Amino acid sequence: MTSRERVLAAFDHGEPDRVPAWCGASEEFWAKAKRELNLDDEGLRQRFGDDFRRVFARDTGPHAPLSQEATSRTPFGIERAGLGYGQPLSHPLAEASLREVHDYPWPDPAWMDVSHVRDEAASYGGEYAILGGDWSPFWHDLIDLLGMETMYLKMYDQPELIDAIIQHTVDYYAAVSQRIFDAAAEAIDIFFIGNDLGSQRGPLLSEPMFRRFLLPHFKRLVELGHDYGLKVMMHCCGGFYDLIPGLIEIGMDGLHAIQPSCSGMDLARLKTEFGEQILFNGAIDSHHVLIKGTPESVRQDTRQVLEIMMPGGGYVAGASHDSILEETPLENVLAMFDAIQEFGVYAR
């Protein structure tokens, strides 16, 4: 089977020739792995057995230079600084009125250049499952725009203001993804979005609040992907067991990256309760096992996860976070991917 056929069979809850593999890594780990293995980007993906490739639109908007202390800027003008994605340097809508929310300088979806996306996706010749669409982290943007504590208070005190901010952010993301899909949907397989709704101890908001404020907008994005014939998969960190039924109800096709070290994320329970209704992607512990283990212990842990998750299809194997950290030993990551190839074969 090709990688693409393998992945789509897993999404359809069939058993392909073997479990598909997924690799997501930090820029620092990726650079280290390329250097130590003397491989380029594509060579490294092939060494890991990654069955996915991803295409992106390019931001061509009229942005001012970053301030001296900032390292990045969100589409909504919020500068961030610090390790990784950093933290917001301001919360511009923390004291805003509803009128000021509507008058905020929301970005223009046309600033995202999609002209290259189809050719880039087609360059893989149909061999791999292609991820596309905008990441759409509207929950994170809501937090950035208001500040987390203020956001929670306004969910009770000014719910109409929360609704307005989310509507503006999702309007932008949906329009960007629609531009991408209008240009290249026939060359894309999976609409991949991301919002981290969980902590180590459980969801960051209650299930009723999730249904009230966020779920309708996830439904909108899922329906957008389905309108173009795409599977829709969402990245979500942490423990979010209580929110999974709602995501299944709106037709979400897959969840990534499944952290077994978090509250409620017992793999056997997830597989038993939801495994026939939604694809799980990840689940091999990058929090403890990949960083602290040995190649042999990683190999055995990977085998145990596969034994739980692969029966009946609906599983993609990979690390329990999309950003394998630089301090993760390369030999452990290789052991994980080699074990996926060794133990992830379906009986025929």
mmCIF file of C-alpha atoms in Angstrom, residues 55-221:
data_model
loop_
_atom_site.group_PDB
_atom_site.id
_atom_site.type_symbol
_atom_site.label_atom_id
_atom_site.label_comp_id
_atom_site.label_asym_id
_atom_site.label_seq_id
_atom_site.Cartn_x
_atom_site.Cartn_y
_atom_site.Cartn_z
ATOM 1 C CA VAL A 55 1.489 21.969 2.865
ATOM 2 C CA PHE A 56 1.041 25.536 4.091
ATOM 3 C CA ALA A 57 -0.224 28.869 2.799
ATOM 4 C CA ARG A 58 2.252 31.749 3.110
ATOM 5 C CA ASP A 59 1.601 34.982 4.960
ATOM 6 C CA THR A 60 2.199 37.946 2.653
ATOM 7 C CA GLY A 61 0.400 40.549 4.751
ATOM 8 C CA PRO A 62 1.559 44.132 5.332
ATOM 9 C CA HIS A 63 3.068 43.577 8.769
ATOM 10 C CA ALA A 64 5.199 46.042 10.689
ATOM 11 C CA PRO A 65 8.590 44.830 11.972
ATOM 12 C CA LEU A 66 8.557 42.971 15.280
ATOM 13 C CA SER A 67 9.397 44.977 18.372
ATOM 14 C CA GLN A 68 12.802 44.334 19.908
ATOM 15 C CA GLU A 69 11.567 41.988 22.634
ATOM 16 C CA ALA A 70 9.207 39.942 20.424
ATOM 17 C CA THR A 71 10.059 36.697 18.630
ATOM 18 C CA SER A 72 6.802 36.162 16.717
ATOM 19 C CA ARG A 73 3.387 37.634 15.991
ATOM 20 C CA THR A 74 -0.019 35.950 15.693
ATOM 21 C CA PRO A 75 -2.353 36.677 12.752
ATOM 22 C CA PHE A 76 -4.257 38.965 15.123
ATOM 23 C CA GLY A 77 -1.329 41.246 15.799
ATOM 24 C CA ILE A 78 -0.249 39.920 19.190
ATOM 25 C CA GLU A 79 3.499 39.779 19.680
ATOM 26 C CA ARG A 80 4.919 36.870 21.630
ATOM 27 C CA ALA A 81 8.284 36.219 23.270
ATOM 28 C CA GLY A 82 10.005 33.395 25.157
ATOM 29 C CA LEU A 83 10.873 29.760 24.616
ATOM 30 C CA GLY A 84 9.102 27.941 21.839
ATOM 31 C CA TYR A 85 5.961 29.806 20.846
ATOM 32 C CA GLY A 86 6.482 32.082 23.839
ATOM 33 C CA GLN A 87 3.876 34.083 25.720
ATOM 34 C CA PRO A 88 1.805 37.098 24.600
ATOM 35 C CA LEU A 89 3.282 40.497 25.382
ATOM 36 C CA SER A 90 -0.152 42.138 25.533
ATOM 37 C CA HIS A 91 -3.883 41.353 25.680
ATOM 38 C CA PRO A 92 -5.384 44.058 23.447
ATOM 39 C CA LEU A 93 -9.049 43.192 24.014
ATOM 40 C CA ALA A 94 -8.889 42.685 27.792
ATOM 41 C CA GLU A 95 -10.860 45.884 28.447
ATOM 42 C CA ALA A 96 -12.653 46.160 25.104
ATOM 43 C CA SER A 97 -16.322 46.849 24.614
ATOM 44 C CA LEU A 98 -18.373 44.857 22.135
ATOM 45 C CA ARG A 99 -18.110 47.748 19.665
ATOM 46 C CA GLU A 100 -14.328 47.813 20.075
ATOM 47 C CA VAL A 101 -14.188 44.064 19.406
ATOM 48 C CA HIS A 102 -15.991 44.537 16.093
ATOM 49 C CA ASP A 103 -13.757 47.518 15.240
ATOM 50 C CA TYR A 104 -10.517 45.660 16.003
ATOM 51 C CA PRO A 105 -8.171 45.411 12.963
ATOM 52 C CA TRP A 106 -8.925 41.796 12.099
ATOM 53 C CA PRO A 107 -6.616 40.331 9.422
ATOM 54 C CA ASP A 108 -7.578 39.892 5.784
ATOM 55 C CA PRO A 109 -7.669 36.227 4.646
ATOM 56 C CA ALA A 110 -6.392 37.399 1.244
ATOM 57 C CA TRP A 111 -3.023 38.077 2.865
ATOM 58 C CA MET A 112 -2.438 34.319 2.851
ATOM 59 C CA ASP A 113 -0.911 33.258 -0.467
ATOM 60 C CA VAL A 114 -2.286 29.900 -1.638
ATOM 61 C CA SER A 115 -0.999 29.994 -5.215
ATOM 62 C CA HIS A 116 1.726 27.393 -4.622
ATOM 63 C CA VAL A 117 -0.212 24.938 -2.451
ATOM 64 C CA ARG A 118 -1.651 22.688 -5.144
ATOM 65 C CA ASP A 119 1.652 22.195 -6.947
ATOM 66 C CA GLU A 120 3.469 21.551 -3.688
ATOM 67 C CA ALA A 121 0.917 18.933 -2.620
ATOM 68 C CA ALA A 122 0.910 17.333 -6.075
ATOM 69 C CA SER A 123 4.705 17.103 -6.057
ATOM 70 C CA TYR A 124 4.453 14.064 -3.763
ATOM 71 C CA GLY A 125 2.778 12.142 -6.577
ATOM 72 C CA GLY A 126 -0.090 10.781 -4.503
ATOM 73 C CA GLU A 127 2.313 8.698 -2.393
ATOM 74 C CA TYR A 128 1.641 10.326 0.982
ATOM 75 C CA ALA A 129 -1.365 11.543 2.951
ATOM 76 C CA ILE A 130 -1.372 15.321 2.555
ATOM 77 C CA LEU A 131 -2.292 17.616 5.434
ATOM 78 C CA GLY A 132 -3.583 21.067 4.581
ATOM 79 C CA GLY A 133 -5.742 23.951 5.742
ATOM 80 C CA ASP A 134 -5.086 26.559 8.413
ATOM 81 C CA TRP A 135 -4.106 25.468 11.928
ATOM 82 C CA SER A 136 -6.998 27.600 13.268
ATOM 83 C CA PRO A 137 -6.040 27.851 16.991
ATOM 84 C CA PHE A 138 -8.962 30.121 17.881
ATOM 85 C CA TRP A 139 -9.028 29.021 21.549
ATOM 86 C CA HIS A 140 -5.426 30.144 21.953
ATOM 87 C CA ASP A 141 -6.185 33.409 20.171
ATOM 88 C CA LEU A 142 -9.079 34.052 22.548
ATOM 89 C CA ILE A 143 -6.714 33.587 25.487
ATOM 90 C CA ASP A 144 -4.098 35.850 23.897
ATOM 91 C CA LEU A 145 -6.566 38.605 23.097
ATOM 92 C CA LEU A 146 -8.090 38.699 26.582
ATOM 93 C CA GLY A 147 -5.696 36.994 28.988
ATOM 94 C CA MET A 148 -6.751 33.660 30.476
ATOM 95 C CA GLU A 149 -8.207 34.866 33.765
ATOM 96 C CA THR A 150 -10.112 37.693 32.069
ATOM 97 C CA MET A 151 -11.394 35.258 29.456
ATOM 98 C CA TYR A 152 -12.861 32.917 32.062
ATOM 99 C CA LEU A 153 -14.554 35.800 33.901
ATOM 100 C CA LYS A 154 -16.051 37.198 30.709
ATOM 101 C CA MET A 155 -17.452 33.784 29.802
ATOM 102 C CA TYR A 156 -19.799 34.336 32.755
ATOM 103 C CA ASP A 157 -20.117 38.128 32.780
ATOM 104 C CA GLN A 158 -19.993 39.013 29.065
ATOM 105 C CA PRO A 159 -20.668 35.866 27.027
ATOM 106 C CA GLU A 160 -21.702 37.949 24.012
ATOM 107 C CA LEU A 161 -18.218 39.480 23.913
ATOM 108 C CA ILE A 162 -16.608 36.019 23.949
ATOM 109 C CA ASP A 163 -18.932 34.953 21.136
ATOM 110 C CA ALA A 164 -17.950 37.981 19.059
ATOM 111 C CA ILE A 165 -14.208 37.431 19.434
ATOM 112 C CA ILE A 166 -14.457 33.753 18.555
ATOM 113 C CA GLN A 167 -16.680 34.548 15.590
ATOM 114 C CA HIS A 168 -14.135 36.992 14.171
ATOM 115 C CA THR A 169 -11.209 34.601 14.636
ATOM 116 C CA VAL A 170 -13.014 31.604 13.160
ATOM 117 C CA ASP A 171 -14.329 33.722 10.289
ATOM 118 C CA TYR A 172 -10.709 34.465 9.426
ATOM 119 C CA TYR A 173 -9.470 30.895 9.749
ATOM 120 C CA ALA A 174 -12.402 29.420 7.833
ATOM 121 C CA ALA A 175 -11.874 31.901 5.009
ATOM 122 C CA VAL A 176 -8.153 31.093 4.798
ATOM 123 C CA SER A 177 -8.845 27.362 4.694
ATOM 124 C CA GLN A 178 -11.559 27.841 2.104
ATOM 125 C CA ARG A 179 -9.040 29.700 -0.077
ATOM 126 C CA ILE A 180 -6.608 26.800 0.338
ATOM 127 C CA PHE A 181 -9.245 24.211 -0.486
ATOM 128 C CA ASP A 182 -10.593 26.136 -3.472
ATOM 129 C CA ALA A 183 -7.061 26.107 -4.838
ATOM 130 C CA ALA A 184 -5.952 22.609 -3.895
ATOM 131 C CA ALA A 185 -8.557 20.396 -2.205
ATOM 132 C CA GLU A 186 -8.164 17.650 -4.808
ATOM 133 C CA ALA A 187 -4.499 17.327 -3.777
ATOM 134 C CA ILE A 188 -5.171 17.372 0.006
ATOM 135 C CA ASP A 189 -6.494 14.526 2.136
ATOM 136 C CA ILE A 190 -6.780 15.863 5.692
ATOM 137 C CA PHE A 191 -7.777 19.232 7.126
ATOM 138 C CA PHE A 192 -5.503 19.500 10.180
ATOM 139 C CA ILE A 193 -6.394 21.971 12.939
ATOM 140 C CA GLY A 194 -5.093 22.497 16.464
ATOM 141 C CA ASN A 195 -6.399 23.756 19.801
ATOM 142 C CA ASP A 196 -5.004 22.611 23.165
ATOM 143 C CA LEU A 197 -7.994 22.117 25.443
ATOM 144 C CA GLY A 198 -6.427 19.939 28.146
ATOM 145 C CA SER A 199 -3.970 20.149 31.021
ATOM 146 C CA GLN A 200 -2.165 17.358 32.857
ATOM 147 C CA ARG A 201 -5.186 17.134 35.177
ATOM 148 C CA GLY A 202 -8.031 17.439 32.714
ATOM 149 C CA PRO A 203 -9.872 19.873 30.442
ATOM 150 C CA LEU A 204 -9.179 23.609 30.670
ATOM 151 C CA LEU A 205 -12.884 24.339 30.664
ATOM 152 C CA SER A 206 -15.954 22.359 31.685
ATOM 153 C CA GLU A 207 -17.843 20.214 29.239
ATOM 154 C CA PRO A 208 -20.929 22.514 29.348
ATOM 155 C CA MET A 209 -18.749 25.581 28.710
ATOM 156 C CA PHE A 210 -16.996 23.744 25.890
ATOM 157 C CA ARG A 211 -20.346 22.996 24.277
ATOM 158 C CA ARG A 212 -21.574 26.557 24.807
ATOM 159 C CA PHE A 213 -18.587 28.488 23.449
ATOM 160 C CA LEU A 214 -16.295 26.264 21.371
ATOM 161 C CA LEU A 215 -18.052 23.210 19.955
ATOM 162 C CA PRO A 216 -20.232 25.109 17.434
ATOM 163 C CA HIS A 217 -17.087 26.593 15.899
ATOM 164 C CA PHE A 218 -15.342 23.234 15.721
ATOM 165 C CA LYS A 219 -18.475 21.974 13.988
ATOM 166 C CA ARG A 220 -18.163 24.773 11.458
ATOM 167 C CA LEU A 221 -14.563 23.813 10.663
#
